[in-house]
PDB file of C-alpha atoms in Angstrom:
ATOM      1  CA  UNK A   1       7.987  61.714  96.874  1.00  0.00           C
ATOM      2  CA  UNK A   2      10.987  63.893  96.153  1.00  0.00           C
ATOM      3  CA  UNK A   3      12.894  65.279  99.116  1.00  0.00           C
ATOM      4  CA  UNK A   4      12.411  69.054  99.485  1.00  0.00           C
ATOM      5  CA  UNK A   5      15.379  71.188  98.579  1.00  0.00           C
ATOM      6  CA  UNK A   6      17.031  73.206 101.304  1.00  0.00           C
ATOM      7  CA  UNK A   7      19.695  75.659 100.274  1.00  0.00           C
ATOM      8  CA  UNK A   8      21.337  78.673 101.792  1.00  0.00           C
ATOM      9  CA  UNK A   9      20.184  82.088 100.665  1.00  0.00           C
ATOM     10  CA  UNK A  10      21.990  85.097 102.042  1.00  0.00           C
ATOM     11  CA  UNK A  11      19.710  87.486 103.961  1.00  0.00           C
ATOM     12  CA  UNK A  12      20.832  90.252 101.641  1.00  0.00           C
ATOM     13  CA  UNK A  13      19.406  88.420  98.636  1.00  0.00           C
ATOM     14  CA  UNK A  14      16.187  87.671 100.495  1.00  0.00           C
ATOM     15  CA  UNK A  15      15.829  91.400 101.131  1.00  0.00           C
ATOM     16  CA  UNK A  16      16.347  92.023  97.410  1.00  0.00           C
ATOM     17  CA  UNK A  17      13.651  89.517  96.576  1.00  0.00           C
ATOM     18  CA  UNK A  18      11.185  91.090  99.012  1.00  0.00           C
ATOM     19  CA  UNK A  19      11.870  94.573  97.684  1.00  0.00           C
ATOM     20  CA  UNK A  20      11.925  93.495  94.043  1.00  0.00           C
ATOM     21  CA  UNK A  21      15.181  95.393  93.536  1.00  0.00           C
ATOM     22  CA  UNK A  22      18.128  94.670  91.275  1.00  0.00           C
ATOM     23  CA  UNK A  23      21.231  93.578  93.215  1.00  0.00           C
ATOM     24  CA  UNK A  24      23.690  95.725  91.254  1.00  0.00           C
ATOM     25  CA  UNK A  25      21.606  98.879  91.682  1.00  0.00           C
ATOM     26  CA  UNK A  26      21.152  98.282  95.391  1.00  0.00           C
ATOM     27  CA  UNK A  27      24.881  97.573  95.871  1.00  0.00           C
ATOM     28  CA  UNK A  28      25.789 100.873  94.202  1.00  0.00           C
ATOM     29  CA  UNK A  29      23.300 102.771  96.377  1.00  0.00           C
ATOM     30  CA  UNK A  30      24.445 101.108  99.601  1.00  0.00           C
ATOM     31  CA  UNK A  31      28.113 101.802  98.953  1.00  0.00           C
ATOM     32  CA  UNK A  32      27.649 105.496  98.110  1.00  0.00           C
ATOM     33  CA  UNK A  33      28.076 106.330 101.764  1.00  0.00           C
ATOM     34  CA  UNK A  34      30.866 103.882 102.665  1.00  0.00           C
ATOM     35  CA  UNK A  35      33.114 102.469  99.937  1.00  0.00           C
ATOM     36  CA  UNK A  36      34.498  99.666 102.126  1.00  0.00           C
ATOM     37  CA  UNK A  37      32.576  96.395 102.414  1.00  0.00           C
ATOM     38  CA  UNK A  38      34.206  95.442 105.705  1.00  0.00           C
ATOM     39  CA  UNK A  39      35.123  91.795 106.101  1.00  0.00           C
ATOM     40  CA  UNK A  40      32.854  90.485 103.364  1.00  0.00           C
ATOM     41  CA  UNK A  41      34.110  90.302  99.766  1.00  0.00           C
ATOM     42  CA  UNK A  42      33.318  92.968  97.198  1.00  0.00           C
ATOM     43  CA  UNK A  43      30.247  92.174  95.101  1.00  0.00           C
ATOM     44  CA  UNK A  44      29.845  92.525  91.349  1.00  0.00           C
ATOM     45  CA  UNK A  45      27.883  95.751  91.774  1.00  0.00           C
ATOM     46  CA  UNK A  46      30.789  97.240  93.712  1.00  0.00           C
ATOM     47  CA  UNK A  47      33.308  96.925  90.874  1.00  0.00           C
ATOM     48  CA  UNK A  48      33.574 100.713  90.733  1.00  0.00           C
ATOM     49  CA  UNK A  49      35.074 100.578  94.249  1.00  0.00           C
ATOM     50  CA  UNK A  50      37.400  97.650  93.534  1.00  0.00           C
ATOM     51  CA  UNK A  51      40.593  98.908  91.967  1.00  0.00           C
ATOM     52  CA  UNK A  52      44.291  98.139  91.816  1.00  0.00           C
ATOM     53  CA  UNK A  53      43.872  94.561  90.632  1.00  0.00           C
ATOM     54  CA  UNK A  54      42.802  95.184  87.035  1.00  0.00           C
ATOM     55  CA  UNK A  55      45.917  93.407  85.776  1.00  0.00           C
ATOM     56  CA  UNK A  56      44.984  90.309  87.752  1.00  0.00           C
ATOM     57  CA  UNK A  57      41.431  90.373  86.383  1.00  0.00           C
ATOM     58  CA  UNK A  58      42.771  90.639  82.834  1.00  0.00           C
ATOM     59  CA  UNK A  59      45.130  87.715  83.506  1.00  0.00           C
ATOM     60  CA  UNK A  60      42.171  85.644  84.736  1.00  0.00           C
ATOM     61  CA  UNK A  61      40.304  86.392  81.512  1.00  0.00           C
ATOM     62  CA  UNK A  62      43.337  85.483  79.399  1.00  0.00           C
ATOM     63  CA  UNK A  63      43.728  82.169  81.238  1.00  0.00           C
ATOM     64  CA  UNK A  64      40.016  81.454  81.039  1.00  0.00           C
ATOM     65  CA  UNK A  65      40.086  81.947  77.277  1.00  0.00           C
ATOM     66  CA  UNK A  66      43.141  79.669  76.960  1.00  0.00           C
ATOM     67  CA  UNK A  67      42.359  76.853  79.363  1.00  0.00           C
ATOM     68  CA  UNK A  68      38.612  77.099  80.140  1.00  0.00           C
ATOM     69  CA  UNK A  69      39.470  76.469  83.800  1.00  0.00           C
ATOM     70  CA  UNK A  70      40.676  78.726  86.599  1.00  0.00           C
ATOM     71  CA  UNK A  71      41.792  78.032  90.101  1.00  0.00           C
ATOM     72  CA  UNK A  72      42.108  81.209  92.146  1.00  0.00           C
ATOM     73  CA  UNK A  73      44.248  80.287  95.131  1.00  0.00           C
ATOM     74  CA  UNK A  74      45.422  82.367  98.051  1.00  0.00           C
ATOM     75  CA  UNK A  75      45.437  82.762 101.799  1.00  0.00           C
ATOM     76  CA  UNK A  76      42.236  83.349 103.695  1.00  0.00           C
ATOM     77  CA  UNK A  77      41.222  86.994 103.404  1.00  0.00           C
ATOM     78  CA  UNK A  78      43.542  87.727 100.466  1.00  0.00           C
ATOM     79  CA  UNK A  79      40.695  88.849  98.197  1.00  0.00           C
ATOM     80  CA  UNK A  80      40.052  85.810  95.989  1.00  0.00           C
ATOM     81  CA  UNK A  81      36.273  86.199  96.079  1.00  0.00           C
ATOM     82  CA  UNK A  82      36.533  89.959  95.553  1.00  0.00           C
ATOM     83  CA  UNK A  83      38.847  89.468  92.575  1.00  0.00           C
ATOM     84  CA  UNK A  84      36.387  87.096  90.926  1.00  0.00           C
ATOM     85  CA  UNK A  85      33.170  88.948  91.821  1.00  0.00           C
ATOM     86  CA  UNK A  86      34.308  92.572  91.430  1.00  0.00           C
ATOM     87  CA  UNK A  87      37.164  92.013  88.966  1.00  0.00           C
ATOM     88  CA  UNK A  88      36.583  89.062  86.635  1.00  0.00           C
ATOM     89  CA  UNK A  89      32.790  89.180  86.290  1.00  0.00           C
ATOM     90  CA  UNK A  90      32.572  92.938  85.597  1.00  0.00           C
ATOM     91  CA  UNK A  91      35.469  92.628  83.139  1.00  0.00           C
ATOM     92  CA  UNK A  92      33.510  89.941  81.298  1.00  0.00           C
ATOM     93  CA  UNK A  93      30.438  92.168  81.335  1.00  0.00           C
ATOM     94  CA  UNK A  94      32.462  95.101  80.037  1.00  0.00           C
ATOM     95  CA  UNK A  95      33.626  93.020  77.090  1.00  0.00           C
ATOM     96  CA  UNK A  96      37.320  93.075  78.011  1.00  0.00           C
ATOM     97  CA  UNK A  97      37.731  89.883  76.021  1.00  0.00           C
ATOM     98  CA  UNK A  98      37.089  88.620  72.513  1.00  0.00           C
ATOM     99  CA  UNK A  99      33.675  87.039  73.148  1.00  0.00           C
ATOM    100  CA  UNK A 100      30.622  89.011  74.255  1.00  0.00           C
ATOM    101  CA  UNK A 101      29.059  88.477  77.671  1.00  0.00           C
ATOM    102  CA  UNK A 102      25.801  87.305  76.082  1.00  0.00           C
ATOM    103  CA  UNK A 103      27.667  84.110  75.260  1.00  0.00           C
ATOM    104  CA  UNK A 104      28.300  83.473  78.959  1.00  0.00           C
ATOM    105  CA  UNK A 105      26.076  82.320  81.784  1.00  0.00           C
ATOM    106  CA  UNK A 106      27.625  83.052  85.173  1.00  0.00           C
ATOM    107  CA  UNK A 107      26.755  80.674  88.012  1.00  0.00           C
ATOM    108  CA  UNK A 108      28.023  81.367  91.526  1.00  0.00           C
ATOM    109  CA  UNK A 109      27.792  78.516  94.007  1.00  0.00           C
ATOM    110  CA  UNK A 110      29.000  77.953  97.538  1.00  0.00           C
ATOM    111  CA  UNK A 111      29.089  74.253  98.532  1.00  0.00           C
ATOM    112  CA  UNK A 112      28.044  74.665 102.175  1.00  0.00           C
ATOM    113  CA  UNK A 113      26.618  71.611 103.936  1.00  0.00           C
ATOM    114  CA  UNK A 114      24.795  70.397 100.802  1.00  0.00           C
ATOM    115  CA  UNK A 115      27.092  70.935  97.808  1.00  0.00           C
ATOM    116  CA  UNK A 116      24.966  69.145  95.204  1.00  0.00           C
ATOM    117  CA  UNK A 117      21.737  70.815  96.305  1.00  0.00           C
ATOM    118  CA  UNK A 118      23.428  74.215  96.420  1.00  0.00           C
ATOM    119  CA  UNK A 119      24.843  73.642  92.932  1.00  0.00           C
ATOM    120  CA  UNK A 120      21.361  72.740  91.665  1.00  0.00           C
ATOM    121  CA  UNK A 121      19.960  75.907  93.262  1.00  0.00           C
ATOM    122  CA  UNK A 122      22.713  78.080  91.754  1.00  0.00           C
ATOM    123  CA  UNK A 123      22.182  76.577  88.299  1.00  0.00           C
ATOM    124  CA  UNK A 124      18.421  77.025  88.642  1.00  0.00           C
ATOM    125  CA  UNK A 125      18.923  80.669  89.586  1.00  0.00           C
ATOM    126  CA  UNK A 126      21.133  81.266  86.555  1.00  0.00           C
ATOM    127  CA  UNK A 127      18.717  79.443  84.238  1.00  0.00           C
ATOM    128  CA  UNK A 128      15.568  81.168  85.473  1.00  0.00           C
ATOM    129  CA  UNK A 129      17.069  84.562  86.284  1.00  0.00           C
ATOM    130  CA  UNK A 130      15.158  84.480  89.550  1.00  0.00           C
ATOM    131  CA  UNK A 131      16.070  84.430  93.238  1.00  0.00           C
ATOM    132  CA  UNK A 132      12.532  83.487  94.268  1.00  0.00           C
ATOM    133  CA  UNK A 133      12.336  80.157  96.089  1.00  0.00           C
ATOM    134  CA  UNK A 134       9.037  79.211  94.400  1.00  0.00           C
ATOM    135  CA  UNK A 135      10.736  79.557  90.994  1.00  0.00           C
ATOM    136  CA  UNK A 136      14.054  77.977  92.004  1.00  0.00           C
ATOM    137  CA  UNK A 137      12.752  74.895  93.798  1.00  0.00           C
ATOM    138  CA  UNK A 138      11.063  73.175  90.812  1.00  0.00           C
ATOM    139  CA  UNK A 139      14.004  73.870  88.480  1.00  0.00           C
ATOM    140  CA  UNK A 140      16.566  72.807  91.090  1.00  0.00           C
ATOM    141  CA  UNK A 141      14.473  69.735  91.874  1.00  0.00           C
ATOM    142  CA  UNK A 142      14.538  68.758  88.207  1.00  0.00           C
ATOM    143  CA  UNK A 143      18.338  69.130  88.043  1.00  0.00           C
ATOM    144  CA  UNK A 144      19.158  67.442  91.326  1.00  0.00           C
ATOM    145  CA  UNK A 145      18.778  63.807  90.148  1.00  0.00           C
ATOM    146  CA  UNK A 146      21.005  64.462  87.127  1.00  0.00           C
ATOM    147  CA  UNK A 147      23.674  66.000  89.329  1.00  0.00           C
ATOM    148  CA  UNK A 148      23.471  63.204  91.909  1.00  0.00           C
ATOM    149  CA  UNK A 149      23.259  60.196  89.607  1.00  0.00           C
ATOM    150  CA  UNK A 150      25.590  60.964  86.730  1.00  0.00           C
ATOM    151  CA  UNK A 151      29.254  61.878  86.641  1.00  0.00           C
ATOM    152  CA  UNK A 152      28.279  63.990  83.617  1.00  0.00           C
ATOM    153  CA  UNK A 153      25.282  65.540  85.394  1.00  0.00           C
ATOM    154  CA  UNK A 154      26.609  69.085  85.227  1.00  0.00           C
ATOM    155  CA  UNK A 155      27.257  68.762  81.502  1.00  0.00           C
ATOM    156  CA  UNK A 156      23.802  67.257  80.974  1.00  0.00           C
ATOM    157  CA  UNK A 157      22.004  70.034  82.860  1.00  0.00           C
ATOM    158  CA  UNK A 158      23.901  72.683  80.911  1.00  0.00           C
ATOM    159  CA  UNK A 159      23.245  70.986  77.561  1.00  0.00           C
ATOM    160  CA  UNK A 160      19.523  71.020  78.374  1.00  0.00           C
ATOM    161  CA  UNK A 161      19.618  74.680  79.401  1.00  0.00           C
ATOM    162  CA  UNK A 162      21.349  76.266  76.410  1.00  0.00           C
ATOM    163  CA  UNK A 163      23.943  74.485  74.308  1.00  0.00           C
ATOM    164  CA  UNK A 164      25.110  77.709  72.640  1.00  0.00           C
ATOM    165  CA  UNK A 165      26.159  79.561  75.784  1.00  0.00           C
ATOM    166  CA  UNK A 166      29.351  79.149  77.748  1.00  0.00           C
ATOM    167  CA  UNK A 167      28.940  78.641  81.471  1.00  0.00           C
ATOM    168  CA  UNK A 168      31.300  80.156  84.006  1.00  0.00           C
ATOM    169  CA  UNK A 169      30.797  78.148  87.191  1.00  0.00           C
ATOM    170  CA  UNK A 170      32.297  79.915  90.184  1.00  0.00           C
ATOM    171  CA  UNK A 171      32.606  77.733  93.270  1.00  0.00           C
ATOM    172  CA  UNK A 172      33.320  80.127  96.105  1.00  0.00           C
ATOM    173  CA  UNK A 173      34.780  78.528  99.228  1.00  0.00           C
ATOM    174  CA  UNK A 174      35.688  75.390  97.238  1.00  0.00           C
ATOM    175  CA  UNK A 175      37.535  74.015 100.268  1.00  0.00           C
ATOM    176  CA  UNK A 176      34.142  73.323 101.877  1.00  0.00           C
ATOM    177  CA  UNK A 177      33.922  70.282  99.604  1.00  0.00           C
ATOM    178  CA  UNK A 178      36.697  68.676 101.628  1.00  0.00           C
ATOM    179  CA  UNK A 179      35.004  69.304 104.965  1.00  0.00           C
ATOM    180  CA  UNK A 180      31.481  68.045 104.340  1.00  0.00           C
ATOM    181  CA  UNK A 181      30.295  64.586 103.366  1.00  0.00           C
ATOM    182  CA  UNK A 182      26.563  64.742 104.156  1.00  0.00           C
ATOM    183  CA  UNK A 183      25.529  64.021 100.553  1.00  0.00           C
ATOM    184  CA  UNK A 184      27.846  61.068  99.960  1.00  0.00           C
ATOM    185  CA  UNK A 185      25.826  57.864 100.303  1.00  0.00           C
ATOM    186  CA  UNK A 186      27.343  55.201 102.596  1.00  0.00           C
ATOM    187  CA  UNK A 187      29.180  52.278 101.018  1.00  0.00           C
TER     188      UNK A 187
END
């Protein structure tokens, strides 16, 4: 019997699921009153409030097109997540590059205590377009063995999903990978 998947879902996204609302629309409505997100990073739907770093977002796109890999480094609280979520992603959506966004699948993952399971859940969410646990669990459960057993598991899951789309995998809080080892088998 397969082990059940347990992954972290932000309460905000659970509320979205319960209400059946679109995240970007809800973000815009929630920030009408207060344009500052506080200590949390800006979200994609708050791009209209995130300004002053357009040049950095354009540089990220240029590097992404050249190298197909980005490392966004900086001190804690310097705005790395905001730059990616409210700068890079909206710029891709707006077509501020040569390719069109329809050629891209954007996957946002946070490693947490179970990096492989959380990656499977994030990929499942991007593949199904759903945040509903009953939709995510079977898809993530199908991907999990590939991700765990093969060093090419990520490539294999993406080849199965859609070989004609580019995938932008965003690993927020990447440093968590160096703190947790709960999924590494002994020996």
